[in-house]
Amino acid sequence: MPRFVVTPWEVKGKVDYDKLVKQFGTKLIDHALLKRLEKHAGKLHMFLERGIFFSHRDFDWILNKYEEGEKFFLYTGRGPSGHTHVGHLIPWIFTKYLQDAFDAELYFQMTDDEKFLFRRDLDLDDAIGFTYENALDVIACGFDPKKTFIFSDVEYAKTLYKTAIQVAKHTTFSTVKAVFGFKGSSNIGIIFFPAMQAAPCFFPSVLKGKNIPCLIPAAIDQDPYWRPSRDVAPKLGFYKPAQLHCKFIPGLGKGGKMSASQPETCIFTTDAPEAAAKKIMNAFTGGRGTVKEQREKGGNPDICSVYQYFYFLFEESDKKLGEIYRTCKNGELICGDCKKMLAEKVKKFLVDHQRKREKAKNVIQEFMLKD
Ligand code: TRP
């Protein structure tokens, strides 16, 4: 039995990222690549410095192109099956950083079709509804309305379909069966769907009538989609899409990634700040059984979900993060106080995000592509 599983539909167990890179055949982002990126971006994002964005395909090639004067566009997306949680924001925040650094257009796909096809319990209209709910969170990340195009697969199908069937024609059932594990009992919609997720790698080139490099920042569970996309690209006369991959933020419980199916271990962007604080106060930590024991022996930040939250999203200062780590280990910092500290940060974050989310309602139409 494998100790962990990573597919586009399931992330289970403690992920060994070095193993995953080997298994998937991607590359680690090394120091030289970081230096090159820093030269263009001016500053390395915290997600790069902390190894949260850690792996890539062809990012060096995209930079070569960029240095030769050929600009790329960004492509990422979301499967709208429910409300957004803070884990989803990580690739989006990073994408915004890339948009600013490279003055790049962003195409943002909402795969309401995928979620409808894949989830037994989700009505089509609910999936489309979540497209619009989730788009508010995307917009709240601060993307440039002139350079950002969000679309629902169902509603933008007329344009997408033209590219998707080109991809589909060159992709066999054996290929998607091998990559995604489809079976005879899989519905035929989901078997076609990988062509829909491949389409945005190419349709901006079709729209503009010239071949444009594509860079996809996303969590590494999406990588399987890019394998058939990369295989068909040259057959259709397009560049292979490049990728930057991130890790998963863990849930507030013991082990596993943050997952909407366990709402008590998951902070949604729509949670009332007080409700989110409560979830944090119930989080799994690396603390000892009693305060006395913790003072004597110290806690274990390496297994602590609260520490992970600081690390991934809620403590930008390396110095302060180091302080939390050190004082936890030596028993100075007690879990109750540490959780309160995180709860305060998260509450502040949510108040701010929810304000931006409300404002996004006025401009959402500027972002949505229609055909
Ligand atoms: N399949 C993704 C999900 O379920 C959504 C998605 C579509 C996506 N296109 C993408 C994610 C491109 C990252 C990059 O969440």
mmCIF file of C-alpha atoms and ligand atoms in Angstrom:
data_model
loop_
_atom_site.group_PDB
_atom_site.id
_atom_site.type_symbol
_atom_site.label_atom_id
_atom_site.label_comp_id
_atom_site.label_asym_id
_atom_site.label_seq_id
_atom_site.Cartn_x
_atom_site.Cartn_y
_atom_site.Cartn_z
ATOM 1 C CA MET A 1 0.000 0.000 0.000
ATOM 2 C CA PRO A 2 1.347 3.455 -0.874
ATOM 3 C CA ARG A 3 1.699 5.698 2.185
ATOM 4 C CA PHE A 4 0.153 8.662 0.370
ATOM 5 C CA VAL A 5 -2.037 9.296 -2.662
ATOM 6 C CA VAL A 6 -2.150 12.433 -4.829
ATOM 7 C CA THR A 7 -4.622 12.647 -7.710
ATOM 8 C CA PRO A 8 -6.746 15.562 -8.958
ATOM 9 C CA TRP A 9 -9.627 14.184 -6.887
ATOM 10 C CA GLU A 10 -7.964 12.866 -3.802
ATOM 11 C CA VAL A 11 -5.041 13.756 -1.556
ATOM 12 C CA LYS A 12 -4.495 11.270 1.247
ATOM 13 C CA GLY A 13 -1.802 10.537 3.814
ATOM 14 C CA LYS A 14 1.404 12.428 4.570
ATOM 15 C CA VAL A 15 2.705 13.557 1.205
ATOM 16 C CA ASP A 16 6.384 12.933 0.539
ATOM 17 C CA TYR A 17 7.019 15.734 -1.951
ATOM 18 C CA ASP A 18 10.453 14.546 -3.032
ATOM 19 C CA LYS A 19 8.972 11.182 -3.916
ATOM 20 C CA LEU A 20 6.064 12.834 -5.682
ATOM 21 C CA VAL A 21 8.395 14.867 -7.886
ATOM 22 C CA LYS A 22 10.089 11.626 -8.946
ATOM 23 C CA GLN A 23 6.788 9.832 -9.421
ATOM 24 C CA PHE A 24 5.293 12.649 -11.510
ATOM 25 C CA GLY A 25 8.534 13.402 -13.348
ATOM 26 C CA THR A 26 8.581 17.109 -12.489
ATOM 27 C CA LYS A 27 11.632 19.108 -11.350
ATOM 28 C CA LEU A 28 12.441 20.786 -8.053
ATOM 29 C CA ILE A 29 12.819 24.560 -8.254
ATOM 30 C CA ASP A 30 16.520 25.032 -7.559
ATOM 31 C CA HIS A 31 18.546 27.967 -6.357
ATOM 32 C CA ALA A 32 19.651 29.032 -9.845
ATOM 33 C CA LEU A 33 16.051 29.189 -11.025
ATOM 34 C CA LEU A 34 15.038 31.218 -7.977
ATOM 35 C CA LYS A 35 17.833 33.680 -8.731
ATOM 36 C CA ARG A 36 16.608 34.081 -12.296
ATOM 37 C CA LEU A 37 13.055 34.665 -11.138
ATOM 38 C CA GLU A 38 14.216 37.148 -8.535
ATOM 39 C CA LYS A 39 15.985 39.146 -11.212
ATOM 40 C CA HIS A 40 12.698 39.702 -13.051
ATOM 41 C CA ALA A 41 10.297 39.897 -10.128
ATOM 42 C CA GLY A 42 12.465 42.132 -7.956
ATOM 43 C CA LYS A 43 11.609 40.119 -4.880
ATOM 44 C CA LEU A 44 11.030 36.452 -4.205
ATOM 45 C CA HIS A 45 7.596 35.680 -2.865
ATOM 46 C CA MET A 46 7.471 34.112 0.584
ATOM 47 C CA PHE A 47 5.943 30.997 -1.011
ATOM 48 C CA LEU A 48 9.159 30.507 -2.982
ATOM 49 C CA GLU A 49 11.478 31.215 -0.100
ATOM 50 C CA ARG A 50 9.622 28.718 2.077
ATOM 51 C CA GLY A 51 9.465 26.015 -0.574
ATOM 52 C CA ILE A 52 5.657 26.117 -0.782
ATOM 53 C CA PHE A 53 5.978 26.569 -4.531
ATOM 54 C CA PHE A 54 8.635 23.933 -4.991
ATOM 55 C CA SER A 55 8.374 22.128 -8.311
ATOM 56 C CA HIS A 56 8.007 22.961 -12.003
ATOM 57 C CA ARG A 57 7.913 21.837 -15.585
ATOM 58 C CA ASP A 58 9.721 24.019 -18.130
ATOM 59 C CA PHE A 59 9.770 27.151 -16.003
ATOM 60 C CA ASP A 60 13.359 27.677 -17.167
ATOM 61 C CA TRP A 61 12.108 27.524 -20.755
ATOM 62 C CA ILE A 62 9.379 30.125 -20.042
ATOM 63 C CA LEU A 63 12.052 32.446 -18.616
ATOM 64 C CA ASN A 64 14.207 31.920 -21.709
ATOM 65 C CA LYS A 65 11.278 32.948 -23.855
ATOM 66 C CA TYR A 66 10.543 35.933 -21.646
ATOM 67 C CA GLU A 67 14.167 37.038 -21.803
ATOM 68 C CA GLU A 68 13.999 36.798 -25.585
ATOM 69 C CA GLY A 69 11.045 39.194 -25.471
ATOM 70 C CA GLU A 70 8.228 36.674 -25.806
ATOM 71 C CA LYS A 71 5.656 37.226 -23.072
ATOM 72 C CA PHE A 72 3.620 34.397 -21.577
ATOM 73 C CA PHE A 73 0.099 34.258 -20.211
ATOM 74 C CA LEU A 74 -0.958 32.694 -16.914
ATOM 75 C CA TYR A 75 -3.596 30.016 -16.571
ATOM 76 C CA THR A 76 -5.093 28.627 -13.398
ATOM 77 C CA GLY A 77 -8.498 27.526 -12.177
ATOM 78 C CA ARG A 78 -10.879 26.226 -9.593
ATOM 79 C CA GLY A 79 -13.399 23.412 -9.377
ATOM 80 C CA PRO A 80 -16.438 25.223 -7.948
ATOM 81 C CA SER A 81 -17.991 22.574 -5.724
ATOM 82 C CA GLY A 82 -18.387 24.721 -2.632
ATOM 83 C CA HIS A 83 -17.076 27.819 -0.936
ATOM 84 C CA THR A 84 -13.422 28.778 -1.173
ATOM 85 C CA HIS A 85 -11.145 27.946 1.739
ATOM 86 C CA VAL A 86 -7.857 29.598 2.590
ATOM 87 C CA GLY A 87 -5.886 26.696 1.076
ATOM 88 C CA HIS A 88 -7.310 27.566 -2.339
ATOM 89 C CA LEU A 89 -6.007 31.094 -2.024
ATOM 90 C CA ILE A 90 -2.341 30.048 -1.990
ATOM 91 C CA PRO A 91 -1.971 29.485 -5.750
ATOM 92 C CA TRP A 92 -4.169 32.525 -6.465
ATOM 93 C CA ILE A 93 -2.126 34.860 -4.281
ATOM 94 C CA PHE A 94 0.960 33.536 -6.016
ATOM 95 C CA THR A 95 -0.601 33.984 -9.447
ATOM 96 C CA LYS A 96 -1.302 37.625 -8.607
ATOM 97 C CA TYR A 97 2.387 38.026 -7.712
ATOM 98 C CA LEU A 98 3.330 36.566 -11.103
ATOM 99 C CA GLN A 99 0.822 38.784 -12.902
ATOM 100 C CA ASP A 100 2.417 41.857 -11.347
ATOM 101 C CA ALA A 101 5.984 40.674 -11.841
ATOM 102 C CA PHE A 102 5.602 39.753 -15.510
ATOM 103 C CA ASP A 103 2.713 42.013 -16.504
ATOM 104 C CA ALA A 104 0.937 38.872 -17.672
ATOM 105 C CA GLU A 105 -2.647 38.176 -18.656
ATOM 106 C CA LEU A 106 -4.467 35.581 -16.584
ATOM 107 C CA TYR A 107 -7.066 33.116 -17.828
ATOM 108 C CA PHE A 108 -8.976 31.612 -14.909
ATOM 109 C CA GLN A 109 -11.082 28.520 -15.543
ATOM 110 C CA MET A 110 -14.071 27.543 -13.395
ATOM 111 C CA THR A 111 -14.690 23.857 -14.029
ATOM 112 C CA ASP A 112 -18.358 23.719 -13.069
ATOM 113 C CA ASP A 113 -18.716 20.944 -15.661
ATOM 114 C CA GLU A 114 -16.045 18.836 -13.927
ATOM 115 C CA LYS A 115 -17.608 19.219 -10.506
ATOM 116 C CA PHE A 116 -21.091 18.492 -11.816
ATOM 117 C CA LEU A 117 -19.858 15.379 -13.609
ATOM 118 C CA PHE A 118 -17.703 14.144 -10.781
ATOM 119 C CA ARG A 119 -19.855 14.839 -7.756
ATOM 120 C CA ARG A 120 -22.954 12.761 -7.370
ATOM 121 C CA ASP A 121 -24.585 15.217 -5.013
ATOM 122 C CA LEU A 122 -24.009 18.474 -6.915
ATOM 123 C CA ASP A 123 -26.688 19.981 -9.176
ATOM 124 C CA LEU A 124 -25.490 21.754 -12.285
ATOM 125 C CA ASP A 125 -27.044 25.054 -11.248
ATOM 126 C CA ASP A 126 -25.352 24.848 -7.862
ATOM 127 C CA ALA A 127 -21.979 24.263 -9.526
ATOM 128 C CA ILE A 128 -22.543 27.291 -11.773
ATOM 129 C CA GLY A 129 -23.611 29.267 -8.714
ATOM 130 C CA PHE A 130 -20.323 28.431 -7.008
ATOM 131 C CA THR A 131 -18.475 29.621 -10.120
ATOM 132 C CA TYR A 132 -19.746 33.105 -9.310
ATOM 133 C CA GLU A 133 -19.241 32.780 -5.558
ATOM 134 C CA ASN A 134 -15.658 31.580 -6.028
ATOM 135 C CA ALA A 135 -14.953 34.248 -8.645
ATOM 136 C CA LEU A 136 -15.516 36.845 -5.904
ATOM 137 C CA ASP A 137 -12.651 35.299 -3.940
ATOM 138 C CA VAL A 138 -10.435 35.308 -7.004
ATOM 139 C CA ILE A 139 -11.160 38.978 -7.647
ATOM 140 C CA ALA A 140 -10.587 39.772 -3.958
ATOM 141 C CA CYS A 141 -6.968 38.643 -4.449
ATOM 142 C CA GLY A 142 -6.445 41.885 -6.377
ATOM 143 C CA PHE A 143 -6.070 40.826 -10.015
ATOM 144 C CA ASP A 144 -5.977 43.474 -12.715
ATOM 145 C CA PRO A 145 -9.451 43.628 -14.342
ATOM 146 C CA LYS A 146 -7.935 44.600 -17.673
ATOM 147 C CA LYS A 147 -5.691 41.548 -17.744
ATOM 148 C CA THR A 148 -7.784 38.910 -16.009
ATOM 149 C CA PHE A 149 -10.391 36.721 -17.689
ATOM 150 C CA ILE A 150 -12.531 34.370 -15.633
ATOM 151 C CA PHE A 151 -14.848 31.903 -17.332
ATOM 152 C CA SER A 152 -17.288 29.126 -16.502
ATOM 153 C CA ASP A 153 -16.761 26.009 -18.624
ATOM 154 C CA VAL A 154 -20.504 25.582 -19.008
ATOM 155 C CA GLU A 155 -21.150 29.176 -20.005
ATOM 156 C CA TYR A 156 -18.048 29.723 -22.141
ATOM 157 C CA ALA A 157 -18.326 26.350 -23.834
ATOM 158 C CA LYS A 158 -18.804 27.708 -27.330
ATOM 159 C CA THR A 159 -15.267 29.088 -27.418
ATOM 160 C CA LEU A 160 -13.663 26.379 -25.303
ATOM 161 C CA TYR A 161 -15.231 23.517 -27.184
ATOM 162 C CA LYS A 162 -13.459 24.355 -30.411
ATOM 163 C CA THR A 163 -10.091 23.885 -28.785
ATOM 164 C CA ALA A 164 -11.220 21.029 -26.533
ATOM 165 C CA ILE A 165 -12.260 18.822 -29.453
ATOM 166 C CA GLN A 166 -8.903 19.426 -31.131
ATOM 167 C CA VAL A 167 -7.267 18.113 -27.985
ATOM 168 C CA ALA A 168 -9.777 15.276 -27.670
ATOM 169 C CA LYS A 169 -9.122 14.082 -31.199
ATOM 170 C CA HIS A 170 -5.465 13.538 -30.354
ATOM 171 C CA THR A 171 -6.001 11.943 -26.944
ATOM 172 C CA THR A 172 -6.937 8.285 -26.663
ATOM 173 C CA PHE A 173 -9.084 6.612 -24.047
ATOM 174 C CA SER A 174 -6.053 4.481 -23.075
ATOM 175 C CA THR A 175 -4.109 7.639 -22.255
ATOM 176 C CA VAL A 176 -6.719 9.172 -19.963
ATOM 177 C CA LYS A 177 -7.421 5.776 -18.438
ATOM 178 C CA ALA A 178 -3.760 5.406 -17.553
ATOM 179 C CA VAL A 179 -3.397 8.981 -16.273
ATOM 180 C CA PHE A 180 -6.678 9.349 -14.371
ATOM 181 C CA GLY A 181 -7.695 5.769 -13.646
ATOM 182 C CA PHE A 182 -11.015 6.001 -15.526
ATOM 183 C CA LYS A 183 -12.997 2.761 -15.686
ATOM 184 C CA GLY A 184 -15.769 1.267 -17.765
ATOM 185 C CA SER A 185 -18.180 2.588 -15.156
ATOM 186 C CA SER A 186 -16.890 6.195 -15.434
ATOM 187 C CA ASN A 187 -19.428 8.500 -17.059
ATOM 188 C CA ILE A 188 -18.469 9.661 -20.546
ATOM 189 C CA GLY A 189 -18.543 13.324 -19.514
ATOM 190 C CA ILE A 190 -15.648 12.918 -17.136
ATOM 191 C CA ILE A 191 -13.698 10.966 -19.753
ATOM 192 C CA PHE A 192 -13.923 13.937 -22.126
ATOM 193 C CA PHE A 193 -13.329 16.486 -19.397
ATOM 194 C CA PRO A 194 -9.468 16.456 -19.479
ATOM 195 C CA ALA A 195 -9.785 18.018 -22.943
ATOM 196 C CA MET A 196 -11.757 20.894 -21.369
ATOM 197 C CA GLN A 197 -9.066 21.492 -18.768
ATOM 198 C CA ALA A 198 -6.408 21.359 -21.496
ATOM 199 C CA ALA A 199 -8.224 23.893 -23.689
ATOM 200 C CA PRO A 200 -7.179 27.055 -21.797
ATOM 201 C CA CYS A 201 -3.518 26.134 -22.334
ATOM 202 C CA PHE A 202 -4.154 26.920 -25.998
ATOM 203 C CA PHE A 203 -7.276 28.960 -26.708
ATOM 204 C CA PRO A 204 -5.664 32.316 -25.816
ATOM 205 C CA SER A 205 -3.215 31.576 -28.648
ATOM 206 C CA VAL A 206 -6.174 30.821 -30.906
ATOM 207 C CA LEU A 207 -7.955 34.047 -29.897
ATOM 208 C CA LYS A 208 -4.856 36.140 -30.543
ATOM 209 C CA GLY A 209 -3.853 34.315 -33.690
ATOM 210 C CA LYS A 210 -0.312 33.646 -32.506
ATOM 211 C CA ASN A 211 1.464 31.080 -30.397
ATOM 212 C CA ILE A 212 1.847 32.347 -26.806
ATOM 213 C CA PRO A 213 3.675 30.461 -24.038
ATOM 214 C CA CYS A 214 1.446 29.412 -21.125
ATOM 215 C CA LEU A 215 2.450 29.179 -17.461
ATOM 216 C CA ILE A 216 0.208 27.357 -14.987
ATOM 217 C CA PRO A 217 0.656 28.027 -11.262
ATOM 218 C CA ALA A 218 -1.338 25.380 -9.364
ATOM 219 C CA ALA A 219 -1.218 22.791 -6.607
ATOM 220 C CA ILE A 220 0.674 19.690 -7.673
ATOM 221 C CA ASP A 221 -2.438 17.486 -7.644
ATOM 222 C CA GLN A 222 -3.391 19.083 -10.992
ATOM 223 C CA ASP A 223 -0.219 17.893 -12.687
ATOM 224 C CA PRO A 224 -1.820 14.794 -14.264
ATOM 225 C CA TYR A 225 -3.953 17.110 -16.415
ATOM 226 C CA TRP A 226 -0.906 18.735 -17.940
ATOM 227 C CA ARG A 227 0.648 15.490 -19.124
ATOM 228 C CA PRO A 228 -1.840 14.811 -21.950
ATOM 229 C CA SER A 229 -1.974 18.596 -22.595
ATOM 230 C CA ARG A 230 1.779 18.661 -23.089
ATOM 231 C CA ASP A 231 1.681 15.589 -25.302
ATOM 232 C CA VAL A 232 -0.860 17.035 -27.734
ATOM 233 C CA ALA A 233 0.561 20.574 -27.811
ATOM 234 C CA PRO A 234 3.128 19.993 -30.580
ATOM 235 C CA LYS A 235 0.596 18.008 -32.613
ATOM 236 C CA LEU A 236 -1.663 21.068 -32.656
ATOM 237 C CA GLY A 237 1.221 23.457 -33.284
ATOM 238 C CA PHE A 238 1.239 25.021 -29.794
ATOM 239 C CA TYR A 239 3.923 25.379 -27.161
ATOM 240 C CA LYS A 240 3.811 22.893 -24.302
ATOM 241 C CA PRO A 241 2.334 24.588 -21.208
ATOM 242 C CA ALA A 242 4.840 25.158 -18.373
ATOM 243 C CA GLN A 243 3.954 24.709 -14.712
ATOM 244 C CA LEU A 244 4.805 25.869 -11.222
ATOM 245 C CA HIS A 245 3.528 23.524 -8.508
ATOM 246 C CA CYS A 246 2.713 24.155 -4.861
ATOM 247 C CA LYS A 247 2.189 21.978 -1.808
ATOM 248 C CA PHE A 248 -1.073 21.603 0.120
ATOM 249 C CA ILE A 249 -1.829 23.513 3.270
ATOM 250 C CA PRO A 250 -2.748 20.965 5.940
ATOM 251 C CA GLY A 251 -6.138 20.951 7.642
ATOM 252 C CA LEU A 252 -6.564 22.007 11.262
ATOM 253 C CA GLY A 253 -7.017 18.362 12.258
ATOM 254 C CA LYS A 254 -4.362 15.686 12.523
ATOM 255 C CA GLY A 255 -2.711 15.022 9.124
ATOM 256 C CA GLY A 256 -4.174 15.437 5.616
ATOM 257 C CA LYS A 257 -4.690 18.541 3.496
ATOM 258 C CA MET A 258 -7.314 21.170 4.143
ATOM 259 C CA SER A 259 -10.469 19.758 2.666
ATOM 260 C CA ALA A 260 -13.947 21.188 2.355
ATOM 261 C CA SER A 261 -15.345 17.755 3.190
ATOM 262 C CA GLN A 262 -14.142 18.279 6.760
ATOM 263 C CA PRO A 263 -15.539 21.768 7.436
ATOM 264 C CA GLU A 264 -14.492 21.806 11.084
ATOM 265 C CA THR A 265 -10.819 21.606 10.085
ATOM 266 C CA CYS A 266 -11.123 24.073 7.269
ATOM 267 C CA ILE A 267 -11.292 27.881 7.193
ATOM 268 C CA PHE A 268 -13.643 29.138 4.517
ATOM 269 C CA THR A 269 -13.340 32.679 3.205
ATOM 270 C CA THR A 270 -17.027 33.084 4.006
ATOM 271 C CA ASP A 271 -16.721 31.919 7.639
ATOM 272 C CA ALA A 272 -17.736 34.439 10.248
ATOM 273 C CA PRO A 273 -14.423 35.542 11.808
ATOM 274 C CA GLU A 274 -15.531 34.333 15.251
ATOM 275 C CA ALA A 275 -16.472 30.918 13.860
ATOM 276 C CA ALA A 276 -13.055 30.610 12.211
ATOM 277 C CA ALA A 277 -11.386 31.558 15.506
ATOM 278 C CA LYS A 278 -13.300 28.769 17.217
ATOM 279 C CA LYS A 279 -12.050 26.215 14.689
ATOM 280 C CA ILE A 280 -8.506 27.347 15.393
ATOM 281 C CA MET A 281 -8.988 27.037 19.129
ATOM 282 C CA ASN A 282 -9.940 23.381 18.495
ATOM 283 C CA ALA A 283 -7.027 22.704 16.156
ATOM 284 C CA PHE A 284 -4.583 19.836 16.461
ATOM 285 C CA THR A 285 -1.229 21.040 17.836
ATOM 286 C CA GLY A 286 2.135 19.591 18.707
ATOM 287 C CA GLY A 287 1.524 20.361 22.369
ATOM 288 C CA ARG A 288 1.890 18.171 25.439
ATOM 289 C CA GLY A 289 -0.834 16.780 27.673
ATOM 290 C CA THR A 290 -0.464 19.450 30.355
ATOM 291 C CA VAL A 291 0.928 22.976 30.557
ATOM 292 C CA LYS A 292 3.418 21.797 33.151
ATOM 293 C CA GLU A 293 4.735 19.092 30.851
ATOM 294 C CA GLN A 294 4.930 21.549 27.969
ATOM 295 C CA ARG A 295 6.928 24.042 30.021
ATOM 296 C CA GLU A 296 9.386 21.269 30.863
ATOM 297 C CA LYS A 297 9.687 19.448 27.554
ATOM 298 C CA GLY A 298 8.511 21.970 24.978
ATOM 299 C CA GLY A 299 6.085 21.438 22.085
ATOM 300 C CA ASN A 300 6.601 20.021 18.615
ATOM 301 C CA PRO A 301 5.980 22.624 15.886
ATOM 302 C CA ASP A 302 6.932 20.132 13.174
ATOM 303 C CA ILE A 303 3.678 18.238 13.564
ATOM 304 C CA CYS A 304 1.534 21.206 14.610
ATOM 305 C CA SER A 305 -1.246 22.433 12.324
ATOM 306 C CA VAL A 306 -1.236 25.868 13.962
ATOM 307 C CA TYR A 307 2.449 26.317 13.186
ATOM 308 C CA GLN A 308 1.788 25.227 9.603
ATOM 309 C CA TYR A 309 -0.772 28.026 9.242
ATOM 310 C CA PHE A 310 1.754 30.599 10.300
ATOM 311 C CA TYR A 311 4.259 29.048 7.938
ATOM 312 C CA PHE A 312 2.007 28.829 4.873
ATOM 313 C CA LEU A 313 0.021 32.007 5.066
ATOM 314 C CA PHE A 314 -0.304 33.932 8.269
ATOM 315 C CA GLU A 315 3.215 35.000 9.328
ATOM 316 C CA GLU A 316 5.167 36.774 6.674
ATOM 317 C CA SER A 317 8.080 37.735 8.859
ATOM 318 C CA ASP A 318 10.743 35.021 8.956
ATOM 319 C CA LYS A 319 11.993 36.472 12.181
ATOM 320 C CA LYS A 320 8.634 36.163 13.933
ATOM 321 C CA LEU A 321 8.084 32.715 12.486
ATOM 322 C CA GLY A 322 11.474 31.649 13.837
ATOM 323 C CA GLU A 323 10.508 33.040 17.240
ATOM 324 C CA ILE A 324 7.312 30.983 17.289
ATOM 325 C CA TYR A 325 9.268 27.871 16.375
ATOM 326 C CA ARG A 326 11.949 28.450 18.976
ATOM 327 C CA THR A 327 9.684 29.413 21.867
ATOM 328 C CA CYS A 328 7.367 26.498 21.134
ATOM 329 C CA LYS A 329 10.262 24.051 21.245
ATOM 330 C CA ASN A 330 11.693 25.399 24.472
ATOM 331 C CA GLY A 331 8.366 25.445 26.285
ATOM 332 C CA GLU A 332 7.959 29.232 26.574
ATOM 333 C CA LEU A 333 5.010 29.401 24.202
ATOM 334 C CA ILE A 334 1.903 27.509 25.249
ATOM 335 C CA CYS A 335 -0.580 26.193 22.682
ATOM 336 C CA GLY A 336 -3.515 28.201 24.012
ATOM 337 C CA ASP A 337 -1.636 31.480 23.528
ATOM 338 C CA CYS A 338 -0.269 30.434 20.176
ATOM 339 C CA LYS A 339 -3.737 29.528 18.908
ATOM 340 C CA LYS A 340 -5.077 32.871 20.107
ATOM 341 C CA MET A 341 -2.312 34.615 18.184
ATOM 342 C CA LEU A 342 -3.250 32.752 15.017
ATOM 343 C CA ALA A 343 -6.979 33.295 15.584
ATOM 344 C CA GLU A 344 -6.389 37.055 15.779
ATOM 345 C CA LYS A 345 -4.448 37.023 12.496
ATOM 346 C CA VAL A 346 -7.057 34.912 10.752
ATOM 347 C CA LYS A 347 -9.909 37.101 11.972
ATOM 348 C CA LYS A 348 -8.169 40.177 10.636
ATOM 349 C CA PHE A 349 -7.469 38.457 7.353
ATOM 350 C CA LEU A 350 -11.110 37.388 6.980
ATOM 351 C CA VAL A 351 -12.514 40.831 7.756
ATOM 352 C CA ASP A 352 -10.257 42.318 5.106
ATOM 353 C CA HIS A 353 -10.899 39.587 2.528
ATOM 354 C CA GLN A 354 -14.661 39.722 3.055
ATOM 355 C CA ARG A 355 -14.652 43.471 2.505
ATOM 356 C CA LYS A 356 -12.821 42.998 -0.798
ATOM 357 C CA ARG A 357 -15.149 40.128 -1.664
ATOM 358 C CA GLU A 358 -18.206 42.379 -1.212
ATOM 359 C CA LYS A 359 -16.656 45.036 -3.423
ATOM 360 C CA ALA A 360 -15.935 42.406 -6.066
ATOM 361 C CA LYS A 361 -19.702 42.010 -6.567
ATOM 362 C CA ASN A 362 -19.739 45.400 -8.297
ATOM 363 C CA VAL A 363 -17.046 44.500 -10.825
ATOM 364 C CA ILE A 364 -17.477 40.788 -11.417
ATOM 365 C CA GLN A 365 -18.964 41.304 -14.882
ATOM 366 C CA GLU A 366 -15.777 43.077 -15.990
ATOM 367 C CA PHE A 367 -13.851 39.883 -15.271
ATOM 368 C CA MET A 368 -16.151 37.271 -16.783
ATOM 369 C CA LEU A 369 -15.603 36.077 -20.350
ATOM 370 C CA LYS A 370 -18.744 35.408 -22.366
ATOM 371 C CA ASP A 371 -19.107 33.994 -25.818
HETATM 372 N N1 TRP B 1 -9.544 20.853 -11.790
HETATM 373 C C1 TRP B 1 -9.311 21.958 -10.904
HETATM 374 C C2 TRP B 1 -10.006 21.705 -9.556
HETATM 375 O O1 TRP B 1 -10.739 20.780 -9.385
HETATM 376 C C3 TRP B 1 -9.745 23.273 -11.486
HETATM 377 C C4 TRP B 1 -8.835 23.753 -12.587
HETATM 378 C C5 TRP B 1 -9.155 23.905 -13.905
HETATM 379 C C6 TRP B 1 -7.493 24.182 -12.448
HETATM 380 N N2 TRP B 1 -8.118 24.405 -14.593
HETATM 381 C C7 TRP B 1 -7.073 24.575 -13.767
HETATM 382 C C8 TRP B 1 -6.625 24.277 -11.358
HETATM 383 C C9 TRP B 1 -5.782 25.065 -13.962
HETATM 384 C C10 TRP B 1 -5.341 24.755 -11.593
HETATM 385 C C11 TRP B 1 -4.929 25.128 -12.882
HETATM 386 O O2 TRP B 1 -9.821 22.458 -8.632
#
